PDB file of C-alpha atoms in Angstrom:
ATOM      1  CA  MET A 161      -0.390   0.170   0.150  1.00  0.00           C
ATOM      2  CA  ARG A 162       1.230   3.205  -0.644  1.00  0.00           C
ATOM      3  CA  ALA A 163       0.509   6.338   1.396  1.00  0.00           C
ATOM      4  CA  THR A 164       0.356   9.646  -0.729  1.00  0.00           C
ATOM      5  CA  LEU A 165       0.658  12.345   1.278  1.00  0.00           C
ATOM      6  CA  SER A 166      -0.444  16.534   0.333  1.00  0.00           C
ATOM      7  CA  ARG A 167       1.732  19.693   0.233  1.00  0.00           C
ATOM      8  CA  GLN A 168      -0.074  20.624   3.505  1.00  0.00           C
ATOM      9  CA  ARG A 169       0.505  17.521   5.288  1.00  0.00           C
ATOM     10  CA  VAL A 170       3.908  17.040   4.654  1.00  0.00           C
ATOM     11  CA  LYS A 171       4.392  20.856   5.863  1.00  0.00           C
ATOM     12  CA  LYS A 172       2.449  20.066   8.865  1.00  0.00           C
ATOM     13  CA  THR A 173       4.807  16.844  10.055  1.00  0.00           C
ATOM     14  CA  LEU A 174       7.344  19.058   9.336  1.00  0.00           C
ATOM     15  CA  ASP A 175       6.322  21.808  11.364  1.00  0.00           C
ATOM     16  CA  ASP A 176       5.640  19.439  13.949  1.00  0.00           C
ATOM     17  CA  LEU A 177       9.007  17.379  14.407  1.00  0.00           C
ATOM     18  CA  VAL A 178      10.241  21.668  14.507  1.00  0.00           C
ATOM     19  CA  ALA A 179       8.634  21.508  17.625  1.00  0.00           C
ATOM     20  CA  ILE A 180       8.992  18.755  19.710  1.00  0.00           C
ATOM     21  CA  GLY A 181      13.237  19.759  18.671  1.00  0.00           C
ATOM     22  CA  LEU A 182      13.652  16.762  16.096  1.00  0.00           C
ATOM     23  CA  ALA A 183      13.673  19.062  13.198  1.00  0.00           C
ATOM     24  CA  THR A 184      14.753  22.881  12.291  1.00  0.00           C
ATOM     25  CA  ARG A 185      13.547  24.972   9.931  1.00  0.00           C
ATOM     26  CA  ASP A 186      15.055  27.973   8.142  1.00  0.00           C
ATOM     27  CA  THR A 187      12.180  29.896   7.653  1.00  0.00           C
ATOM     28  CA  ASP A 188      13.943  32.205   4.573  1.00  0.00           C
ATOM     29  CA  ARG A 189      14.078  29.682   2.218  1.00  0.00           C
ATOM     30  CA  SER A 190      11.503  26.846   3.518  1.00  0.00           C
ATOM     31  CA  VAL A 191      14.143  24.663   4.414  1.00  0.00           C
ATOM     32  CA  TYR A 192      14.268  21.361   7.441  1.00  0.00           C
ATOM     33  CA  TRP A 193      17.184  19.904   8.567  1.00  0.00           C
ATOM     34  CA  LEU A 194      17.244  17.109  11.314  1.00  0.00           C
ATOM     35  CA  ASN A 195      18.248  17.786  14.225  1.00  0.00           C
ATOM     36  CA  ASP A 196      20.974  15.651  14.764  1.00  0.00           C
ATOM     37  CA  SER A 197      22.313  16.712  18.751  1.00  0.00           C
ATOM     38  CA  HIS A 198      18.414  15.337  19.880  1.00  0.00           C
ATOM     39  CA  VAL A 199      18.168  12.665  22.035  1.00  0.00           C
ATOM     40  CA  LEU A 200      15.854  10.739  20.178  1.00  0.00           C
ATOM     41  CA  THR A 201      17.509  11.240  16.500  1.00  0.00           C
ATOM     42  CA  ALA A 202      20.242   8.338  16.802  1.00  0.00           C
ATOM     43  CA  PRO A 203      17.415   5.773  17.585  1.00  0.00           C
ATOM     44  CA  LEU A 204      15.534   6.980  15.080  1.00  0.00           C
ATOM     45  CA  LEU A 205      17.018   6.539  12.221  1.00  0.00           C
ATOM     46  CA  GLU A 206      18.514   3.194  13.819  1.00  0.00           C
ATOM     47  CA  ALA A 207      15.344   2.274  13.694  1.00  0.00           C
ATOM     48  CA  LEU A 208      14.142   3.117  10.541  1.00  0.00           C
ATOM     49  CA  ASP A 209      16.803   1.501   8.757  1.00  0.00           C
ATOM     50  CA  ALA A 210      15.857  -2.122   8.177  1.00  0.00           C
ATOM     51  CA  ARG A 211      19.448  -3.267   7.210  1.00  0.00           C
ATOM     52  CA  PRO A 212      21.241  -3.529  10.303  1.00  0.00           C
ATOM     53  CA  ASN A 213      18.214  -4.821  12.071  1.00  0.00           C
ATOM     54  CA  ALA A 214      17.415  -7.486   8.581  1.00  0.00           C
ATOM     55  CA  PHE A 215      21.354  -8.583   9.327  1.00  0.00           C
ATOM     56  CA  THR A 216      20.753  -8.822  13.079  1.00  0.00           C
ATOM     57  CA  ARG A 217      17.573 -10.795  13.058  1.00  0.00           C
ATOM     58  CA  ILE A 218      18.582 -13.316  10.125  1.00  0.00           C
ATOM     59  CA  LYS A 219      21.967 -13.933  12.069  1.00  0.00           C
ATOM     60  CA  ALA A 220      20.031 -14.817  15.298  1.00  0.00           C
ATOM     61  CA  LEU A 221      17.640 -16.857  13.114  1.00  0.00           C
ATOM     62  CA  ALA A 222      20.473 -19.098  11.723  1.00  0.00           C
ATOM     63  CA  SER A 223      22.492 -19.932  15.138  1.00  0.00           C
ATOM     64  CA  GLU A 224      19.143 -21.274  15.904  1.00  0.00           C
ATOM     65  CA  THR A 225      18.450 -23.247  12.954  1.00  0.00           C
ATOM     66  CA  VAL A 226      22.052 -24.087  11.006  1.00  0.00           C
ATOM     67  CA  GLY A 227      24.867 -25.271  12.007  1.00  0.00           C
ATOM     68  CA  PRO A 228      28.429 -23.320  11.985  1.00  0.00           C
ATOM     69  CA  TYR A 229      30.033 -25.187   8.805  1.00  0.00           C
ATOM     70  CA  THR A 230      26.595 -23.481   6.543  1.00  0.00           C
ATOM     71  CA  THR A 231      26.735 -20.123   4.960  1.00  0.00           C
ATOM     72  CA  VAL A 232      24.069 -17.307   5.353  1.00  0.00           C
ATOM     73  CA  ALA A 233      24.471 -14.308   3.514  1.00  0.00           C
ATOM     74  CA  VAL A 234      23.092 -11.102   3.323  1.00  0.00           C
ATOM     75  CA  TYR A 235      22.944  -8.468  -0.858  1.00  0.00           C
ATOM     76  CA  GLY A 236      20.984  -6.529  -2.564  1.00  0.00           C
ATOM     77  CA  SER A 237      19.623  -3.142  -1.122  1.00  0.00           C
ATOM     78  CA  GLY A 238      16.120  -4.301   1.189  1.00  0.00           C
ATOM     79  CA  ASP A 239      14.549  -1.219  -1.125  1.00  0.00           C
ATOM     80  CA  GLU A 240      13.463  -2.173  -4.575  1.00  0.00           C
ATOM     81  CA  GLU A 241      15.098  -4.638  -6.110  1.00  0.00           C
ATOM     82  CA  GLY A 242      14.817  -6.352  -2.011  1.00  0.00           C
ATOM     83  CA  LEU A 243      16.668  -8.146   0.566  1.00  0.00           C
ATOM     84  CA  GLY A 244      18.727 -11.701  -1.140  1.00  0.00           C
ATOM     85  CA  VAL A 245      19.100 -14.218   1.075  1.00  0.00           C
ATOM     86  CA  LEU A 246      22.465 -16.567   0.096  1.00  0.00           C
ATOM     87  CA  ILE A 247      22.391 -20.269   1.984  1.00  0.00           C
ATOM     88  CA  ILE A 248      25.122 -22.061   1.111  1.00  0.00           C
ATOM     89  CA  THR A 249      24.633 -25.377   2.966  1.00  0.00           C
ATOM     90  CA  GLY A 250      27.193 -26.587   5.373  1.00  0.00           C
ATOM     91  CA  ALA A 251      28.053 -30.833   5.859  1.00  0.00           C
ATOM     92  CA  GLY A 252      24.432 -32.853   7.353  1.00  0.00           C
ATOM     93  CA  ASP A 253      22.884 -29.213   7.317  1.00  0.00           C
ATOM     94  CA  GLU A 254      20.111 -29.912   4.240  1.00  0.00           C
ATOM     95  CA  GLY A 255      17.377 -30.498   6.187  1.00  0.00           C
ATOM     96  CA  SER A 256      17.536 -27.278   8.636  1.00  0.00           C
ATOM     97  CA  SER A 257      18.975 -25.291   5.701  1.00  0.00           C
ATOM     98  CA  THR A 258      16.011 -25.689   4.026  1.00  0.00           C
ATOM     99  CA  GLU A 259      13.931 -25.008   7.585  1.00  0.00           C
ATOM    100  CA  LEU A 260      15.683 -21.772   7.271  1.00  0.00           C
ATOM    101  CA  ALA A 261      14.972 -20.884   4.269  1.00  0.00           C
ATOM    102  CA  GLU A 262      11.345 -21.376   5.099  1.00  0.00           C
ATOM    103  CA  ILE A 263      11.827 -19.476   8.078  1.00  0.00           C
ATOM    104  CA  LEU A 264      13.630 -16.730   6.330  1.00  0.00           C
ATOM    105  CA  ALA A 265      10.667 -16.044   3.159  1.00  0.00           C
ATOM    106  CA  ARG A 266       7.810 -15.947   5.875  1.00  0.00           C
ATOM    107  CA  VAL A 267       9.688 -13.619   8.442  1.00  0.00           C
ATOM    108  CA  LEU A 268      11.432 -11.119   5.676  1.00  0.00           C
ATOM    109  CA  PRO A 269       8.578  -9.957   4.278  1.00  0.00           C
ATOM    110  CA  ARG A 270       6.625  -8.633   6.655  1.00  0.00           C
ATOM    111  CA  MET A 271       9.807  -6.939   8.963  1.00  0.00           C
ATOM    112  CA  LEU A 272      10.906  -5.233   5.595  1.00  0.00           C
ATOM    113  CA  SER A 273       7.418  -4.364   4.209  1.00  0.00           C
ATOM    114  CA  GLY A 274       8.716  -5.377   0.524  1.00  0.00           C
ATOM    115  CA  THR A 275      10.142  -8.344  -1.122  1.00  0.00           C
ATOM    116  CA  SER A 276      12.995 -11.205  -0.667  1.00  0.00           C
ATOM    117  CA  ARG A 277      14.424 -13.708  -2.054  1.00  0.00           C
ATOM    118  CA  VAL A 278      16.060 -17.115  -0.047  1.00  0.00           C
ATOM    119  CA  GLU A 279      17.843 -19.526  -2.348  1.00  0.00           C
ATOM    120  CA  VAL A 280      19.197 -22.572  -0.884  1.00  0.00           C
ATOM    121  CA  ILE A 281      22.096 -23.990  -2.620  1.00  0.00           C
ATOM    122  CA  GLN A 282      24.928 -26.672  -2.692  1.00  0.00           C
ATOM    123  CA  PRO A 283      28.771 -25.729  -2.735  1.00  0.00           C
ATOM    124  CA  THR A 284      29.030 -28.001  -5.845  1.00  0.00           C
ATOM    125  CA  GLU A 285      26.137 -25.638  -6.995  1.00  0.00           C
ATOM    126  CA  LEU A 286      28.114 -22.785  -5.637  1.00  0.00           C
ATOM    127  CA  ALA A 287      31.741 -23.712  -7.331  1.00  0.00           C
ATOM    128  CA  ASP A 288      29.649 -24.498 -10.888  1.00  0.00           C
ATOM    129  CA  ARG A 289      27.959 -21.131 -11.046  1.00  0.00           C
ATOM    130  CA  ILE A 290      30.985 -19.064 -10.459  1.00  0.00           C
ATOM    131  CA  LYS A 291      32.625 -21.320 -13.074  1.00  0.00           C
ATOM    132  CA  GLN A 292      29.895 -20.855 -15.318  1.00  0.00           C
ATOM    133  CA  ARG A 293      30.311 -16.869 -14.664  1.00  0.00           C
ATOM    134  CA  ASN A 294      26.991 -16.870 -13.793  1.00  0.00           C
ATOM    135  CA  PRO A 295      25.565 -12.745 -13.174  1.00  0.00           C
ATOM    136  CA  THR A 296      23.674 -13.276  -9.990  1.00  0.00           C
ATOM    137  CA  ALA A 297      26.610 -15.719  -8.903  1.00  0.00           C
ATOM    138  CA  LEU A 298      29.227 -12.345  -9.807  1.00  0.00           C
ATOM    139  CA  ASN A 299      27.586  -9.748  -9.515  1.00  0.00           C
ATOM    140  CA  ASN A 300      25.230  -9.821  -6.446  1.00  0.00           C
ATOM    141  CA  TRP A 301      26.814 -13.152  -4.515  1.00  0.00           C
ATOM    142  CA  TRP A 302      30.174 -11.413  -4.615  1.00  0.00           C
ATOM    143  CA  ARG A 303      28.837  -8.004  -3.192  1.00  0.00           C
ATOM    144  CA  SER A 304      26.899  -9.878  -0.164  1.00  0.00           C
ATOM    145  CA  VAL A 305      27.896 -10.285   3.462  1.00  0.00           C
ATOM    146  CA  THR A 306      27.693 -12.776   5.326  1.00  0.00           C
ATOM    147  CA  VAL A 307      26.232 -12.728   8.675  1.00  0.00           C
ATOM    148  CA  PHE A 308      26.540 -16.474   9.653  1.00  0.00           C
ATOM    149  CA  GLY A 309      28.725 -19.058   9.293  1.00  0.00           C
ATOM    150  CA  PRO A 310      32.004 -19.175   6.457  1.00  0.00           C
ATOM    151  CA  ASN A 311      32.590 -16.180   4.667  1.00  0.00           C
ATOM    152  CA  LEU A 312      31.023 -16.164   1.375  1.00  0.00           C
ATOM    153  CA  ALA A 313      33.699 -13.490  -0.698  1.00  0.00           C
ATOM    154  CA  ASP A 314      36.293 -15.646   0.593  1.00  0.00           C
ATOM    155  CA  THR A 315      34.970 -19.336  -0.378  1.00  0.00           C
ATOM    156  CA  MET A 316      34.534 -17.835  -3.871  1.00  0.00           C
ATOM    157  CA  ILE A 317      38.009 -16.785  -4.540  1.00  0.00           C
ATOM    158  CA  THR A 318      38.741 -19.865  -3.389  1.00  0.00           C
ATOM    159  CA  ILE A 319      36.849 -21.646  -5.895  1.00  0.00           C
ATOM    160  CA  TYR A 320      37.448 -18.799  -8.457  1.00  0.00           C
ATOM    161  CA  ARG A 321      41.220 -19.831  -8.084  1.00  0.00           C
ATOM    162  CA  SER A 322      40.411 -23.291  -8.787  1.00  0.00           C
ATOM    163  CA  THR A 323      39.220 -22.493 -11.778  1.00  0.00           C
ATOM    164  CA  ILE A 324      42.016 -20.209 -13.091  1.00  0.00           C
ATOM    165  CA  PRO A 325      44.918 -22.146 -14.765  1.00  0.00           C
ATOM    166  CA  PRO A 326      48.094 -22.677 -14.015  1.00  0.00           C
ATOM    167  CA  ALA A 327      50.873 -20.500 -15.230  1.00  0.00           C
ATOM    168  CA  PRO A 328      53.183 -22.946 -17.963  1.00  0.00           C
ATOM    169  CA  GLN A 329      56.094 -23.624 -16.484  1.00  0.00           C
ATOM    170  CA  THR A 330      59.637 -22.241 -18.112  1.00  0.00           C
ATOM    171  CA  THR A 331      62.823 -23.419 -17.473  1.00  0.00           C
ATOM    172  CA  ASP A 332      65.766 -20.955 -17.849  1.00  0.00           C
ATOM    173  CA  THR A 333      68.020 -22.331 -20.724  1.00  0.00           C
ATOM    174  CA  HIS A 334      70.245 -19.155 -20.668  1.00  0.00           C
ATOM    175  CA  ARG A 335      72.895 -19.526 -17.491  1.00  0.00           C
ATOM    176  CA  THR A 336      75.373 -16.124 -17.096  1.00  0.00           C
ATOM    177  CA  GLY A 337      78.419 -15.857 -15.155  1.00  0.00           C
ATOM    178  CA  GLU A 338      79.365 -19.576 -14.689  1.00  0.00           C
TER     179      GLU A 338
END
């Protein structure tokens, strides 16, 4: 649901924020600023920033559901495109990884008031996607933030390095100084 605000309603809201000290106003130009020194500014901004709160909640859910060798990484901005969660299943965690994905699929849309994606893959599938230069793997997962388990970026680097052919060995046939 999208709310529409009239110009008059926005001005009244801003004036109310000025009245309680959360904002200041330049009356000559009708410009408003957030009052950074107000005691409520920091907690309000923190409450409005869904991303860190989502990370904390996802980490807590992961620690309650999966083992320490399962990677849980978050990618995307959380606004228009939505937040994505990638779960790389650790050894013996297949069932609990699926359970975590189901929980996150229920919880994230309500928590973020938007769309979210949750994907569970095996380490071999991650390796295949990196080797195939899958755009999602290279563009989204590479920039993700690991919130639980082994670091996804480190894992991806290790996999990528294994795809690089070794440099040809050269022999030094010219010896000097002997």
